[in-house]
Coordinates of C-alpha atoms in Angstrom, one line a residue:
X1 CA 9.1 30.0 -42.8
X2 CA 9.0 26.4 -44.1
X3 CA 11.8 25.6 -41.5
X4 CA 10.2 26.9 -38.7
X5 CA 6.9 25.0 -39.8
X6 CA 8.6 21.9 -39.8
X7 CA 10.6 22.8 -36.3
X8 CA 7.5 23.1 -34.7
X9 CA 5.7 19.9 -36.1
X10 CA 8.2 17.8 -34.9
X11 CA 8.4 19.8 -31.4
X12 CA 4.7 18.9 -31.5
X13 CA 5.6 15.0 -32.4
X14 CA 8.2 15.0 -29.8
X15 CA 5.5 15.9 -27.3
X16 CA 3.0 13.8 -28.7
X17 CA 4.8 10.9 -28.0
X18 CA 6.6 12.0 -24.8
X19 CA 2.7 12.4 -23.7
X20 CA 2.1 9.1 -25.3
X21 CA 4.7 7.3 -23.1
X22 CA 4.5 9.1 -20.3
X23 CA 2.1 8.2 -17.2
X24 CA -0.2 10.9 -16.7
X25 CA 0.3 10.6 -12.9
X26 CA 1.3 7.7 -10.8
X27 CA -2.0 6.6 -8.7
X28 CA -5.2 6.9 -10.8
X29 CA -4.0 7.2 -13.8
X30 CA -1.4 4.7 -14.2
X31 CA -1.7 3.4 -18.1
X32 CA 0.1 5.1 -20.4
X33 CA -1.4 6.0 -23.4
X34 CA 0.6 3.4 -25.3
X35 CA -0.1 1.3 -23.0
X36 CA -3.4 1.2 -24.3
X37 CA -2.6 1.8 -27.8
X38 CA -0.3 -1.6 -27.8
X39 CA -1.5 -3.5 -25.0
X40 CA 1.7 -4.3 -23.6
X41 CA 0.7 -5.2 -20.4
X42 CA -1.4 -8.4 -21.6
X43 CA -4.7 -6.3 -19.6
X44 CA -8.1 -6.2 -21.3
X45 CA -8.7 -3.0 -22.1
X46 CA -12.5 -2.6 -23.8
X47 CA -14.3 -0.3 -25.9
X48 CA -15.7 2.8 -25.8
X49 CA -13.9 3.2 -22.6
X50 CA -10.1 2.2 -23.9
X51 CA -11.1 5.5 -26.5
X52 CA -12.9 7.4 -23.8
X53 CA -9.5 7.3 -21.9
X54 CA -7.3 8.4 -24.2
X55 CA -9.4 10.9 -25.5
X56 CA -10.4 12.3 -21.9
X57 CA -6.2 12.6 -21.5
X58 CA -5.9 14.9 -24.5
X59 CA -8.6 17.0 -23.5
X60 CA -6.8 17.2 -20.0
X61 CA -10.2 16.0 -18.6
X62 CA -9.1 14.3 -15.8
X63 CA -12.3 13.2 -13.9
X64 CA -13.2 11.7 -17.1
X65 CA -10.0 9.5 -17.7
X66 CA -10.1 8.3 -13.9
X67 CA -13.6 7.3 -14.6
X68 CA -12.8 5.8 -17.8
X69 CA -10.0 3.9 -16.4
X70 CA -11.9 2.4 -13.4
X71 CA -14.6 0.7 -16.9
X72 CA -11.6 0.0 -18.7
X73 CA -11.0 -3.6 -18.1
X74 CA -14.8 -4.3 -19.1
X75 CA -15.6 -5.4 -15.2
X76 CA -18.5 -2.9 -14.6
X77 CA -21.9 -4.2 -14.6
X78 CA -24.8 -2.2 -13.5
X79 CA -22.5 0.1 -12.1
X80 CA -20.8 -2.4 -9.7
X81 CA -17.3 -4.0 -10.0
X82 CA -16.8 -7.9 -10.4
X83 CA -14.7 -9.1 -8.2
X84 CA -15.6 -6.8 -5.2
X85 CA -17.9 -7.1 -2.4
X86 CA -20.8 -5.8 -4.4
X87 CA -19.1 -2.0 -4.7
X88 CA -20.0 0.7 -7.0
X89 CA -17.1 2.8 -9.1
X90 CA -17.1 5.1 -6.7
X91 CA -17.0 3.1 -3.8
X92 CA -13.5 1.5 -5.5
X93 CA -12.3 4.6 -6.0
X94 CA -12.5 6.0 -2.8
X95 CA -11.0 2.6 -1.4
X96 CA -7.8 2.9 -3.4
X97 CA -8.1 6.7 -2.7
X98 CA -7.4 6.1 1.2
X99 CA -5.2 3.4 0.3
X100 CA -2.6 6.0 -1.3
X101 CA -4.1 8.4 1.2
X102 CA -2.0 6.5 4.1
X103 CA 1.0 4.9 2.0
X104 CA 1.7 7.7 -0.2
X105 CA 1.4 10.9 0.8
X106 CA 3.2 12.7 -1.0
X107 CA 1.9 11.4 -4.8
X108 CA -1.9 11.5 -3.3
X109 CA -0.8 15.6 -2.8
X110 CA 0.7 15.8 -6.1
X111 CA -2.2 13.9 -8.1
X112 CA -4.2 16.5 -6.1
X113 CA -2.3 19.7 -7.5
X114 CA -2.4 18.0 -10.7
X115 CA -6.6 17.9 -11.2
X116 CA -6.7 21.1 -10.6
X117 CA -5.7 21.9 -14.0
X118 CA -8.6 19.9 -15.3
X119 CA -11.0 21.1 -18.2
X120 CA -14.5 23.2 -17.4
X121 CA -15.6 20.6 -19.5
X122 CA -14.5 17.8 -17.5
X123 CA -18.1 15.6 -16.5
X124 CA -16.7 14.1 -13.5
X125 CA -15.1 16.7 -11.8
X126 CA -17.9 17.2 -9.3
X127 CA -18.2 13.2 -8.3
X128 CA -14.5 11.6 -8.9
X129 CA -12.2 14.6 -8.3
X130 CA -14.6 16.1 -5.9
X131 CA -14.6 12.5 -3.5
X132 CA -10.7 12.6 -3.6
X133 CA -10.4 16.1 -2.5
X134 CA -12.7 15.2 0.4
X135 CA -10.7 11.9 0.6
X136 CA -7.5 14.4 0.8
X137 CA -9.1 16.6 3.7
X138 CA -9.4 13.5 5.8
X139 CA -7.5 13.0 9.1
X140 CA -4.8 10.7 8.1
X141 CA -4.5 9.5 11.9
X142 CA -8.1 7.5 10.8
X143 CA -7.1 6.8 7.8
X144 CA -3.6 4.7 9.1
X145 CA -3.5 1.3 9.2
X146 CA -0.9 -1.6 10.9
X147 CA 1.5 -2.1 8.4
X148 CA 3.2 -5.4 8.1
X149 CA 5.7 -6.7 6.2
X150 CA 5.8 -10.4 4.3
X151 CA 2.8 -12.0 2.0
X152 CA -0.7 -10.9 2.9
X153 CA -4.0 -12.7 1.6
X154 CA -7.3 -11.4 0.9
X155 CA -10.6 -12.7 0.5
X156 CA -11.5 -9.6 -2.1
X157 CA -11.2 -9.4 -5.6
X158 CA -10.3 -13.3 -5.7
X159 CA -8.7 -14.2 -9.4
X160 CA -8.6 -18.3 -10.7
X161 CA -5.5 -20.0 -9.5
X162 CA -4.9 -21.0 -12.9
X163 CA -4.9 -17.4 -14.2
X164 CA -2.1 -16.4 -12.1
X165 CA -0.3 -19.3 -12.8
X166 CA -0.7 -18.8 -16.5
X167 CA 0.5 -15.4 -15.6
X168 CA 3.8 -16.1 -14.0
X169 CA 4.6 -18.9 -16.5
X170 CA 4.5 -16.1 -19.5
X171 CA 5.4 -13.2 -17.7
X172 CA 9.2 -12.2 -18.3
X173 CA 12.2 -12.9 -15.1
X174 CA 14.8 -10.7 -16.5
X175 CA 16.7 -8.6 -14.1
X176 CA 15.4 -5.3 -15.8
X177 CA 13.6 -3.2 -13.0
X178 CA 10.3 -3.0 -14.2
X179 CA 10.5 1.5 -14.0
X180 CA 7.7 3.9 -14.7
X181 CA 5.0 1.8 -14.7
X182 CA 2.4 -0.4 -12.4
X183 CA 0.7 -2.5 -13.9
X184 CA 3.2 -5.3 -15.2
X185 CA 1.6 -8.2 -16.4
X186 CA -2.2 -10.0 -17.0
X187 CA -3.6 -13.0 -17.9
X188 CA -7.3 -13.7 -18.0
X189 CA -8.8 -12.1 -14.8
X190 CA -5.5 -12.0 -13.0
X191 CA -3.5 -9.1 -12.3
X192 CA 0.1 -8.6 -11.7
X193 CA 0.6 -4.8 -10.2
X194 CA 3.2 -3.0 -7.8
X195 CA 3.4 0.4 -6.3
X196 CA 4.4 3.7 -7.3
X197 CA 7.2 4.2 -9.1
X198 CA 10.3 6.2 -7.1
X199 CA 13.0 5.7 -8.2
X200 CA 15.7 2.9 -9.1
X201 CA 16.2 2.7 -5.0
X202 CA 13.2 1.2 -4.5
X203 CA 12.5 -0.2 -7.8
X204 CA 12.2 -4.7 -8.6
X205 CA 13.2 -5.8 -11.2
X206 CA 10.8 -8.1 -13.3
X207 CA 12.5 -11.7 -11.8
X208 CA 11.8 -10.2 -8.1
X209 CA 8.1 -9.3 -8.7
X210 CA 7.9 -12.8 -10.5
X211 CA 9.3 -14.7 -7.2
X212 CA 7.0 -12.6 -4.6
X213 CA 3.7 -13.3 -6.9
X214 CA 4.9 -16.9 -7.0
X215 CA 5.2 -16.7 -3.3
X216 CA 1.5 -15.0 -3.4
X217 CA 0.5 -17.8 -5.2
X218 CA 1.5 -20.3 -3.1
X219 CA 0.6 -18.6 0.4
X220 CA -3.0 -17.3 -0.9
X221 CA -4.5 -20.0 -2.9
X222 CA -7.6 -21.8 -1.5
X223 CA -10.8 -23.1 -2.9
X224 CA -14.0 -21.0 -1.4
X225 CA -16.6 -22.9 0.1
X226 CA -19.3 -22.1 -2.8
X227 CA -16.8 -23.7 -5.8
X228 CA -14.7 -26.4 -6.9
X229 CA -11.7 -24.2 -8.0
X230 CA -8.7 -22.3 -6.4
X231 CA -8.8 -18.9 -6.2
X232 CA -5.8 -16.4 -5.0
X233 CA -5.7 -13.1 -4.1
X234 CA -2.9 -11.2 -1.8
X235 CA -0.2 -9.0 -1.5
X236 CA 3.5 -7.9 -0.4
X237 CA 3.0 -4.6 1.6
X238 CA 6.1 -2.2 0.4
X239 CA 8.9 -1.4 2.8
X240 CA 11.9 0.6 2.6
X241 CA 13.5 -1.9 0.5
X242 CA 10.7 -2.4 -2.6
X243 CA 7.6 -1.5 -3.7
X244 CA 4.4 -3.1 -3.0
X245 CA 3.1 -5.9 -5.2
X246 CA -0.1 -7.0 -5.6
X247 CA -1.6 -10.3 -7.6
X248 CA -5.6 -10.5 -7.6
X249 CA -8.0 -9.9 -9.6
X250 CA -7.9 -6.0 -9.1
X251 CA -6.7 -3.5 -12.3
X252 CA -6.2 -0.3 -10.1
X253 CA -4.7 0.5 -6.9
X254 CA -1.9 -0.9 -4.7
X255 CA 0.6 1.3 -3.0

């Protein structure tokens, strides 16, 4: 009986940390619970919604973790995100929802299937699952967008040039692909971040997402007509060859 006991605690550990290291799913919920338990990534992650996220994952409370996520990097004030032209939670989260709506199909279905297992207890079901079912329903044909492929720039979610430069002076350029996760390196309020994970085909490697954010860098810095100080913001749309990669100010989206 003893034996069996201890079988089945360290089946339980095993899981534990398979959960723990694991992303929950690739689009909304893309930190790892060790992510947040270590910081790895360098990203601010602040209290009580670091807890609240962790917590909402164990309780398979999945409208609670996506809205915990979306407060996690402290960037929420009266209910509208810094860095964004003047949006609410919501209002990012259905921007990143039609984002992955058009580019990734086939995760936005999956990350569908997958809050449908969320708990009765879940506060957010009717609001954040609820807006990307709707968002799911929607004709895609609308939805679409020209794709291109090279740098882009933005004028949204602008970070300081010196952030991102900071960034890509710490940040590692090994040739290891960079794998199961998105958000890959940050320093102060800018954001290193790359598309779903699929595979090795499609994967870069940590010294090719440090030469197209350099390149991002270089393309998209300016200094705004209210300030005294560069700002950057911009992307590399994916392709068949690699995955997007974004560098802003933004902690969620890009696909």
């Amino acid at each position: 009986m003893r034996l069996l006991s201890l079988l089945a605690a360290a089946a339980f550990t095993q899981q534990v940390l398979a959960t723990n290291s694991t992303l929950p799913e690739q689009l909304f919920l893309d930190l790892r619970i060790q992510d947040v338990f270590d910081n790895t990534t360098g990203m601010n992650h602040v209290e009580p919604w670091a807890t609240k996220y962790i917590e909402s994952l164990r309780a398979q409370r999945y409208g609670d973790a996506i809205w915990a996520r979306y407060h996690i990097s402290g960037d929420v004030e009266d209910g509208i995100v810094d860095g964004s032209s003047n949006m609410t939670v919501l209002e990012v989260i259905a921007d990143d929802a039609r984002e992955y709506r058009v580019n990734e199909p086939e995760l936005y279905t999956e990350a569908l299937s997958f809050y449908t297992q969320t708990s009765s207890e879940d506060s957010h079901a009717t609001d954040v699952l609820a807006l990307l079912q709707r968002i799911g329903e929607e004709d895609v044909t609308e939805l679409e967008k020209r794709k291109t492929y090279g740098i882009s720039c933005s004028k949204d979610w602008l970070a300081y040039e010196y952030s991102c430069a900071n960034l890509l002076s710490l940040m590692s350029e090994s040739k290891t692909y960079i794998g199961n996760t998105r958000s890959v390196y940050s320093y102060g309020n800018c954001r290193l971040r790359v598309g779903p994970y699929k595979g090795t085909s499609t994967d870069l490697t940590e010294w090719t997402a440090h030469a197209v954010a350099k390149l991002i860098l270089e393309e998209c810095e300016y200094v705004p007509a209210c300030c005294d100080y560069k700002v950057v913001s911009g992307y590399s749309p994916k392709n068949s060859g690699h995955r997007k990669v974004c560098l802003s100010r933004k902690n969620s989206g890009c696909s």
